[in-house]
Amino acid sequence: MISYSIKESNYIMGAKEDILKKISFLITSKFQSPAEAFLFFDKDKDGKLNKDEVKDLLKDADISGFFRGIVAGELIKGYDKSGDECINLDEFKIAIAELERDL
């Protein structure tokens, strides 16, 4: 089990909140709806966002390159309910709704 000090925990929570705010700002400022954002980032038009497509979204949200792969993996792990290691439109809508609720 990994143990964090209070200072480290506060840093991690602050970084997570900053990432969520950047994603929310991107979605609300560039797109009319989460569905429009999804279609924009679904480059191969297969109806799912794979890890590379999620990383592109994070890049556009101004998330540091150092964190993009980690954050993309965590987002997929947290929202992929179908088990295909991608995020479909319904999963994306849920993720955005939860993100906006938590801010």
Coordinates of C-alpha atoms in Angstrom, one line a residue:
M1 CA 0.0 0.0 0.0
I2 CA 1.3 3.5 -0.9
S3 CA 1.3 6.0 1.9
Y4 CA 1.2 9.8 1.2
S5 CA 2.0 12.6 3.6
I6 CA -0.7 15.3 4.0
K7 CA 1.4 17.6 1.9
E8 CA 1.7 15.0 -0.9
S9 CA -2.0 14.2 -0.7
N10 CA -2.9 17.9 -1.0
Y11 CA -0.6 18.2 -4.1
I12 CA -2.2 15.2 -5.8
M13 CA -5.7 16.5 -5.1
G14 CA -4.8 19.9 -6.3
A15 CA -3.3 18.5 -9.5
K16 CA -6.4 16.4 -10.1
E17 CA -8.7 19.4 -9.6
D18 CA -6.5 21.5 -12.0
I19 CA -6.7 18.8 -14.7
L20 CA -10.5 18.5 -14.3
K21 CA -10.9 22.2 -14.6
K22 CA -8.8 22.3 -17.8
I23 CA -10.8 19.5 -19.3
S24 CA -14.1 21.2 -18.4
F25 CA -12.9 24.5 -19.8
L26 CA -11.9 22.9 -23.1
I27 CA -15.3 21.1 -23.4
T28 CA -17.4 24.1 -22.5
S29 CA -15.4 26.7 -24.4
K30 CA -14.7 24.9 -27.7
F31 CA -17.7 22.8 -28.2
Q32 CA -21.5 23.2 -28.1
S33 CA -21.9 19.8 -26.3
P34 CA -20.0 16.8 -24.9
A35 CA -21.2 14.9 -28.0
E36 CA -19.6 17.4 -30.3
A37 CA -16.3 17.2 -28.4
F38 CA -16.5 13.4 -28.5
L39 CA -17.0 13.4 -32.3
F40 CA -14.1 15.9 -32.7
F41 CA -11.6 13.7 -30.8
D42 CA -12.8 10.4 -32.2
K43 CA -10.3 10.7 -35.1
D44 CA -10.8 7.2 -36.5
K45 CA -14.6 7.6 -36.3
D46 CA -15.1 4.2 -34.6
G47 CA -17.4 5.5 -31.9
K48 CA -14.8 5.2 -29.2
L49 CA -12.0 7.2 -27.8
N50 CA -8.9 5.1 -27.5
K51 CA -5.9 6.1 -25.3
D52 CA -4.2 8.1 -28.0
E53 CA -7.4 10.0 -28.7
V54 CA -7.9 10.8 -25.0
K55 CA -4.3 12.0 -24.9
D56 CA -5.1 14.3 -27.8
L57 CA -8.0 15.7 -25.8
L58 CA -5.7 16.2 -22.8
K59 CA -3.2 18.0 -25.0
D60 CA -5.8 20.4 -26.2
A61 CA -6.8 20.9 -22.6
D62 CA -3.2 22.0 -21.9
I63 CA -2.3 19.0 -19.7
S64 CA 1.4 18.6 -19.5
G65 CA 2.9 15.9 -21.7
F66 CA 4.4 14.3 -18.7
F67 CA 1.0 13.5 -17.2
R68 CA -1.0 12.8 -20.4
G69 CA -0.4 9.1 -20.6
I70 CA -1.1 8.6 -16.9
V71 CA -4.2 10.7 -16.9
A72 CA -5.5 9.1 -20.1
G73 CA -5.1 5.6 -18.6
E74 CA -6.8 6.6 -15.4
L75 CA -9.7 8.2 -17.2
I76 CA -10.2 5.1 -19.3
K77 CA -9.9 2.8 -16.3
G78 CA -12.4 4.9 -14.4
Y79 CA -15.1 5.3 -17.1
D80 CA -14.7 2.3 -19.4
K81 CA -17.7 0.3 -18.3
S82 CA -17.8 -1.9 -21.4
G83 CA -14.3 -3.3 -20.8
D84 CA -12.9 -2.5 -24.3
E85 CA -10.2 -0.1 -22.9
C86 CA -11.8 2.8 -24.7
I87 CA -14.5 5.4 -23.8
N88 CA -17.7 5.3 -25.9
L89 CA -20.0 8.3 -26.2
D90 CA -22.3 7.2 -23.3
E91 CA -19.3 6.7 -21.1
F92 CA -17.9 10.1 -22.2
K93 CA -21.1 11.9 -21.4
I94 CA -21.1 10.3 -17.9
A95 CA -17.5 11.4 -17.4
I96 CA -18.2 15.0 -18.4
A97 CA -21.3 15.2 -16.3
E98 CA -19.4 13.9 -13.2
L99 CA -16.6 16.2 -14.0
E100 CA -18.9 19.2 -14.1
R101 CA -20.7 18.1 -10.9
D102 CA -17.4 17.7 -9.0
L103 CA -16.1 21.2 -9.8

